[in-house]
Amino acid sequence: MKVKNRMTENPRTVSLDSSVTEAFSLMKENNIRRLPVVDKSKVIGIITISDLNQATPSMATTLSIHELNYLLAKTKIKDVLPKKQKLITIGPENYIETAAKLMRINKVSGLPVIDDQENLVGIITETDLFDAFIDILGVYRPHTRIDFYTSDRPGTIAGITGLIAEKGKNILNTVVFYDKKKSKYKMVIRIEELDCQDVVEALKDRGHEVESVIITHPE
């Protein structure tokens, strides 16, 4: 799955001369927490709700509401944009796992999406990645989840999927990862059918260590 399939296209933006008040309004109206900052049509940074809150006087201020609103209207994005901010972007043709890795490494929760002409075409956030993860795993559909440990041998996965096909069952998705605690590979399979006891028994007969079987009925 690529970034372009999950990003928000034509995101709201602010300029360096936009006011903090304007940025707050855009975030509230669009239920978002960050805005790309553009200068001469090019993205030069990103401003977050945390940045704006830090620029706002504390509740202990002696300013009146009128004075506070005036101050925020006069304060520009260029005044509150982090000075040493490292702008991290991604292209629309990159895969979502690349976006997740970039966010994790750089400890950011959103990335402007820039095309080959350096134009802003979207923004992808941690919420977009969570939604993609949920869709990929198919957890909103009724299914049976089987967690089990398996060996690291060529053809193992093919043998398991073939076994499930022989039982007339449909696989929604499968994930394999290395469990460091047990020093074994763990496989998680979600099957569309809810009665999968025959699959469980067949896995055990082939020497796989079945850890759990969970039947899910999403509301």
CSV table of N, CA and C in Angstrom, one decimal, residues 16-122:
chain,number,residue,atom,x,y,z
A,16,LEU,N,4.1,31.9,6.3
A,16,LEU,CA,4.9,32.4,7.4
A,16,LEU,C,4.2,33.7,8.0
A,17,ASP,N,3.4,34.4,7.1
A,17,ASP,CA,2.7,35.6,7.6
A,17,ASP,C,1.3,35.3,8.1
A,18,SER,N,0.9,34.1,8.1
A,18,SER,CA,-0.4,33.8,8.7
A,18,SER,C,-0.3,34.0,10.2
A,19,SER,N,-1.5,34.3,10.8
A,19,SER,CA,-1.5,34.6,12.2
A,19,SER,C,-1.7,33.3,13.0
A,20,VAL,N,-1.3,33.3,14.2
A,20,VAL,CA,-1.6,32.1,15.1
A,20,VAL,C,-3.1,31.9,15.2
A,21,THR,N,-3.9,33.0,15.3
A,21,THR,CA,-5.3,32.9,15.3
A,21,THR,C,-5.9,32.1,14.1
A,22,GLU,N,-5.4,32.4,12.9
A,22,GLU,CA,-5.8,31.8,11.7
A,22,GLU,C,-5.4,30.3,11.7
A,23,ALA,N,-4.2,30.0,12.2
A,23,ALA,CA,-3.8,28.6,12.3
A,23,ALA,C,-4.7,27.8,13.3
A,24,PHE,N,-5.0,28.4,14.4
A,24,PHE,CA,-5.9,27.7,15.4
A,24,PHE,C,-7.3,27.5,14.8
A,25,SER,N,-7.8,28.4,14.0
A,25,SER,CA,-9.1,28.3,13.4
A,25,SER,C,-9.1,27.2,12.4
A,26,LEU,N,-8.1,27.1,11.6
A,26,LEU,CA,-8.0,26.1,10.5
A,26,LEU,C,-8.0,24.7,11.2
A,27,MET,N,-7.2,24.6,12.3
A,27,MET,CA,-7.1,23.3,12.9
A,27,MET,C,-8.4,22.9,13.5
A,28,LYS,N,-9.1,23.8,14.2
A,28,LYS,CA,-10.4,23.5,14.8
A,28,LYS,C,-11.5,23.2,13.8
A,29,GLU,N,-11.5,24.0,12.7
A,29,GLU,CA,-12.6,23.8,11.7
A,29,GLU,C,-12.4,22.4,10.9
A,30,ASN,N,-11.1,22.0,10.8
A,30,ASN,CA,-10.9,20.8,10.0
A,30,ASN,C,-10.5,19.6,10.9
A,31,ASN,N,-10.5,19.8,12.2
A,31,ASN,CA,-10.2,18.7,13.1
A,31,ASN,C,-8.9,18.1,12.9
A,32,ILE,N,-7.9,18.9,12.8
A,32,ILE,CA,-6.5,18.5,12.5
A,32,ILE,C,-5.6,19.1,13.6
A,33,ARG,N,-4.3,18.5,13.6
A,33,ARG,CA,-3.4,18.9,14.7
A,33,ARG,C,-2.1,19.5,14.1
A,34,ARG,N,-2.0,19.6,12.8
A,34,ARG,CA,-0.8,20.1,12.2
A,34,ARG,C,-1.1,20.7,10.8
A,35,LEU,N,-0.2,21.7,10.5
A,35,LEU,CA,-0.4,22.4,9.2
A,35,LEU,C,0.9,22.6,8.5
A,36,PRO,N,1.1,22.2,7.2
A,36,PRO,CA,2.3,22.5,6.5
A,36,PRO,C,2.4,24.0,6.4
A,37,VAL,N,3.7,24.5,6.5
A,37,VAL,CA,3.9,25.9,6.3
A,37,VAL,C,4.6,26.1,4.9
A,38,VAL,N,4.0,26.9,4.1
A,38,VAL,CA,4.5,27.1,2.8
A,38,VAL,C,5.0,28.6,2.6
A,39,ASP,N,6.0,28.7,1.7
A,39,ASP,CA,6.6,29.9,1.4
A,39,ASP,C,6.9,29.9,-0.1
A,40,LYS,N,6.2,30.8,-0.9
A,40,LYS,CA,6.3,30.8,-2.4
A,40,LYS,C,6.0,29.4,-2.9
A,41,SER,N,4.9,28.8,-2.4
A,41,SER,CA,4.4,27.5,-2.9
A,41,SER,C,5.2,26.3,-2.5
A,42,LYS,N,6.2,26.5,-1.7
A,42,LYS,CA,7.1,25.4,-1.3
A,42,LYS,C,6.9,25.2,0.2
A,43,VAL,N,6.9,23.9,0.6
A,43,VAL,CA,6.8,23.6,2.0
A,43,VAL,C,8.1,23.8,2.7
A,44,ILE,N,8.1,24.6,3.7
A,44,ILE,CA,9.4,24.9,4.4
A,44,ILE,C,9.3,24.4,5.9
A,45,GLY,N,8.2,23.9,6.3
A,45,GLY,CA,8.1,23.5,7.7
A,45,GLY,C,6.7,22.9,8.0
A,46,ILE,N,6.5,22.6,9.3
A,46,ILE,CA,5.2,22.1,9.7
A,46,ILE,C,4.9,22.7,11.1
A,47,ILE,N,3.7,23.2,11.3
A,47,ILE,CA,3.4,23.8,12.6
A,47,ILE,C,2.3,22.9,13.3
A,48,THR,N,2.5,22.6,14.5
A,48,THR,CA,1.6,21.7,15.2
A,48,THR,C,0.8,22.4,16.3
A,49,ILE,N,-0.3,21.8,16.8
A,49,ILE,CA,-1.1,22.4,17.8
A,49,ILE,C,-0.2,22.6,19.1
A,50,SER,N,0.8,21.8,19.3
A,50,SER,CA,1.6,22.0,20.5
A,50,SER,C,2.5,23.2,20.3
A,51,ASP,N,2.9,23.5,19.1
A,51,ASP,CA,3.7,24.7,18.8
A,51,ASP,C,2.8,25.9,19.1
A,52,LEU,N,1.6,25.9,18.7
A,52,LEU,CA,0.7,27.0,18.9
A,52,LEU,C,0.4,27.2,20.4
A,53,ASN,N,0.2,26.1,21.1
A,53,ASN,CA,-0.2,26.2,22.5
A,53,ASN,C,1.0,26.8,23.3
A,54,GLN,N,2.2,26.5,22.9
A,54,GLN,CA,3.4,27.0,23.6
A,54,GLN,C,3.5,28.5,23.3
A,55,ALA,N,3.0,29.0,22.2
A,55,ALA,CA,3.1,30.4,21.9
A,55,ALA,C,1.9,31.2,22.5
A,56,THR,N,1.0,30.5,23.2
A,56,THR,CA,-0.2,31.2,23.8
A,56,THR,C,0.1,31.5,25.3
A,57,PRO,N,-0.2,32.6,25.7
A,57,PRO,CA,0.0,33.0,27.2
A,57,PRO,C,-0.7,32.0,28.1
A,58,SER,N,-0.1,31.7,29.2
A,58,SER,CA,-0.7,30.7,30.1
A,58,SER,C,-2.0,31.2,30.7
A,59,MET,N,-2.7,30.3,31.4
A,59,MET,CA,-4.0,30.7,32.0
A,59,MET,C,-3.8,31.7,33.1
A,60,ALA,N,-2.6,31.9,33.6
A,60,ALA,CA,-2.3,32.8,34.7
A,60,ALA,C,-2.1,34.2,34.2
A,61,THR,N,-2.2,34.4,32.9
A,61,THR,CA,-1.9,35.8,32.3
A,61,THR,C,-2.9,36.8,32.8
A,62,THR,N,-2.5,38.0,33.0
A,62,THR,CA,-3.3,39.1,33.4
A,62,THR,C,-4.0,39.8,32.2
A,63,LEU,N,-3.7,39.3,31.0
A,63,LEU,CA,-4.3,39.9,29.8
A,63,LEU,C,-5.8,39.7,29.8
A,64,SER,N,-6.6,40.6,29.3
A,64,SER,CA,-8.0,40.4,29.1
A,64,SER,C,-8.2,39.6,27.8
A,65,ILE,N,-9.4,39.1,27.6
A,65,ILE,CA,-9.7,38.3,26.4
A,65,ILE,C,-9.4,39.1,25.2
A,66,HIS,N,-9.8,40.4,25.2
A,66,HIS,CA,-9.6,41.3,24.1
A,66,HIS,C,-8.1,41.4,23.8
A,67,GLU,N,-7.3,41.6,24.8
A,67,GLU,CA,-5.9,41.8,24.7
A,67,GLU,C,-5.2,40.5,24.2
A,68,LEU,N,-5.7,39.4,24.7
A,68,LEU,CA,-5.2,38.1,24.3
A,68,LEU,C,-5.5,37.8,22.8
A,69,ASN,N,-6.7,38.0,22.4
A,69,ASN,CA,-7.0,37.8,21.0
A,69,ASN,C,-6.2,38.7,20.1
A,70,TYR,N,-6.0,39.9,20.5
A,70,TYR,CA,-5.2,40.9,19.7
A,70,TYR,C,-3.8,40.4,19.6
A,71,LEU,N,-3.2,39.9,20.7
A,71,LEU,CA,-1.9,39.4,20.7
A,71,LEU,C,-1.7,38.2,19.7
A,72,LEU,N,-2.7,37.3,19.8
A,72,LEU,CA,-2.6,36.1,18.9
A,72,LEU,C,-2.8,36.5,17.4
A,73,ALA,N,-3.6,37.5,17.2
A,73,ALA,CA,-3.9,37.9,15.8
A,73,ALA,C,-2.6,38.6,15.2
A,74,LYS,N,-1.8,39.2,16.1
A,74,LYS,CA,-0.6,39.9,15.7
A,74,LYS,C,0.6,39.0,15.6
A,75,THR,N,0.5,37.8,16.3
A,75,THR,CA,1.6,36.9,16.3
A,75,THR,C,1.6,36.0,15.0
A,76,LYS,N,2.7,36.0,14.3
A,76,LYS,CA,2.8,35.3,13.0
A,76,LYS,C,3.4,33.9,13.1
A,77,ILE,N,3.1,33.1,12.2
A,77,ILE,CA,3.6,31.7,12.2
A,77,ILE,C,5.2,31.7,12.2
A,78,LYS,N,5.7,32.7,11.5
A,78,LYS,CA,7.2,32.8,11.4
A,78,LYS,C,7.8,33.1,12.8
A,79,ASP,N,7.0,33.6,13.7
A,79,ASP,CA,7.4,33.9,15.1
A,79,ASP,C,7.4,32.7,16.0
A,80,VAL,N,6.6,31.7,15.6
A,80,VAL,CA,6.5,30.5,16.5
A,80,VAL,C,7.0,29.2,15.9
A,81,LEU,N,7.3,29.2,14.6
A,81,LEU,CA,7.8,28.0,13.9
A,81,LEU,C,9.1,27.7,14.5
A,82,PRO,N,9.3,26.4,15.0
A,82,PRO,CA,10.6,26.0,15.6
A,82,PRO,C,11.8,26.4,14.7
A,83,LYS,N,12.7,27.1,15.2
A,83,LYS,CA,13.9,27.6,14.4
A,83,LYS,C,14.7,26.5,13.8
A,84,LYS,N,15.0,25.5,14.6
A,84,LYS,CA,15.9,24.4,14.1
A,84,LYS,C,15.1,23.2,13.6
A,85,GLN,N,13.9,23.4,13.2
A,85,GLN,CA,13.0,22.3,12.8
A,85,GLN,C,13.6,21.6,11.5
A,86,LYS,N,13.7,20.3,11.6
A,86,LYS,CA,14.2,19.5,10.4
A,86,LYS,C,12.9,19.0,9.7
A,87,LEU,N,12.7,19.5,8.5
A,87,LEU,CA,11.6,19.1,7.7
A,87,LEU,C,11.7,17.7,7.1
A,88,ILE,N,10.9,16.8,7.5
A,88,ILE,CA,10.9,15.4,7.0
A,88,ILE,C,9.7,15.3,6.1
A,89,THR,N,9.9,14.9,4.8
A,89,THR,CA,8.8,14.7,3.9
A,89,THR,C,8.9,13.3,3.3
A,90,ILE,N,7.9,13.0,2.5
A,90,ILE,CA,7.9,11.7,1.8
A,90,ILE,C,7.2,11.8,0.5
A,91,GLY,N,7.5,10.9,-0.5
A,91,GLY,CA,6.8,11.0,-1.8
A,91,GLY,C,5.6,10.1,-1.8
A,92,PRO,N,4.6,10.5,-2.7
A,92,PRO,CA,3.4,9.7,-2.8
A,92,PRO,C,3.5,8.2,-3.2
A,93,GLU,N,4.7,7.9,-3.9
A,93,GLU,CA,4.9,6.6,-4.4
A,93,GLU,C,5.6,5.7,-3.4
A,94,ASN,N,6.0,6.3,-2.3
A,94,ASN,CA,6.6,5.5,-1.2
A,94,ASN,C,5.6,4.6,-0.5
A,95,TYR,N,6.0,3.5,0.1
A,95,TYR,CA,5.1,2.6,0.8
A,95,TYR,C,4.8,3.1,2.2
A,96,ILE,N,3.7,2.8,2.7
A,96,ILE,CA,3.3,3.3,4.0
A,96,ILE,C,4.2,2.9,5.1
A,97,GLU,N,4.9,1.7,5.0
A,97,GLU,CA,5.8,1.3,6.0
A,97,GLU,C,7.1,2.2,6.0
A,98,THR,N,7.4,2.8,4.9
A,98,THR,CA,8.5,3.7,4.8
A,98,THR,C,8.1,5.0,5.6
A,99,ALA,N,6.8,5.4,5.4
A,99,ALA,CA,6.3,6.6,6.2
A,99,ALA,C,6.4,6.3,7.7
A,100,ALA,N,5.9,5.1,8.1
A,100,ALA,CA,5.9,4.7,9.5
A,100,ALA,C,7.3,4.7,10.1
A,101,LYS,N,8.3,4.2,9.3
A,101,LYS,CA,9.7,4.2,9.7
A,101,LYS,C,10.2,5.6,9.9
A,102,LEU,N,9.9,6.5,9.0
A,102,LEU,CA,10.4,7.8,9.0
A,102,LEU,C,9.8,8.6,10.3
A,103,MET,N,8.5,8.3,10.5
A,103,MET,CA,7.9,9.0,11.7
A,103,MET,C,8.5,8.5,13.0
A,104,ARG,N,8.8,7.2,13.0
A,104,ARG,CA,9.3,6.6,14.2
A,104,ARG,C,10.8,7.1,14.5
A,105,ILE,N,11.6,7.1,13.5
A,105,ILE,CA,13.0,7.5,13.6
A,105,ILE,C,13.1,8.9,14.0
A,106,ASN,N,12.3,9.8,13.4
A,106,ASN,CA,12.4,11.2,13.6
A,106,ASN,C,11.4,11.7,14.7
A,107,LYS,N,10.6,10.8,15.3
A,107,LYS,CA,9.7,11.2,16.3
A,107,LYS,C,8.8,12.3,16.0
A,108,VAL,N,8.1,12.1,14.8
A,108,VAL,CA,7.1,13.0,14.3
A,108,VAL,C,5.8,12.3,14.1
A,109,SER,N,4.7,12.9,14.0
A,109,SER,CA,3.4,12.3,13.9
A,109,SER,C,2.7,12.5,12.5
A,110,GLY,N,3.4,13.2,11.7
A,110,GLY,CA,2.9,13.5,10.3
A,110,GLY,C,4.0,13.9,9.4
A,111,LEU,N,3.7,13.6,8.1
A,111,LEU,CA,4.7,14.0,7.0
A,111,LEU,C,4.0,14.7,5.9
A,112,PRO,N,4.5,15.8,5.4
A,112,PRO,CA,4.0,16.4,4.2
A,112,PRO,C,4.4,15.5,3.0
A,113,VAL,N,3.5,15.3,2.1
A,113,VAL,CA,3.8,14.5,0.9
A,113,VAL,C,4.2,15.4,-0.3
A,114,ILE,N,5.4,15.2,-0.8
A,114,ILE,CA,5.9,16.1,-1.9
A,114,ILE,C,6.1,15.2,-3.1
A,115,ASP,N,5.7,15.7,-4.3
A,115,ASP,CA,5.9,15.0,-5.5
A,115,ASP,C,7.3,15.3,-6.1
A,116,ASP,N,7.5,14.8,-7.3
A,116,ASP,CA,8.8,15.0,-8.0
A,116,ASP,C,9.1,16.5,-8.3
A,117,GLN,N,8.1,17.3,-8.4
A,117,GLN,CA,8.3,18.7,-8.7
A,117,GLN,C,8.3,19.5,-7.5
A,118,GLU,N,8.4,18.9,-6.3
A,118,GLU,CA,8.5,19.5,-5.0
A,118,GLU,C,7.2,20.2,-4.7
A,119,ASN,N,6.1,19.8,-5.2
A,119,ASN,CA,4.8,20.4,-4.9
A,119,ASN,C,4.2,19.6,-3.7
A,120,LEU,N,3.5,20.3,-2.9
A,120,LEU,CA,2.8,19.6,-1.8
A,120,LEU,C,1.5,19.0,-2.3
A,121,VAL,N,1.4,17.7,-2.2
A,121,VAL,CA,0.2,17.0,-2.8
A,121,VAL,C,-0.6,16.3,-1.7
A,122,GLY,N,-0.1,16.3,-0.5
A,122,GLY,CA,-0.9,15.7,0.6
A,122,GLY,C,-0.2,15.7,1.9
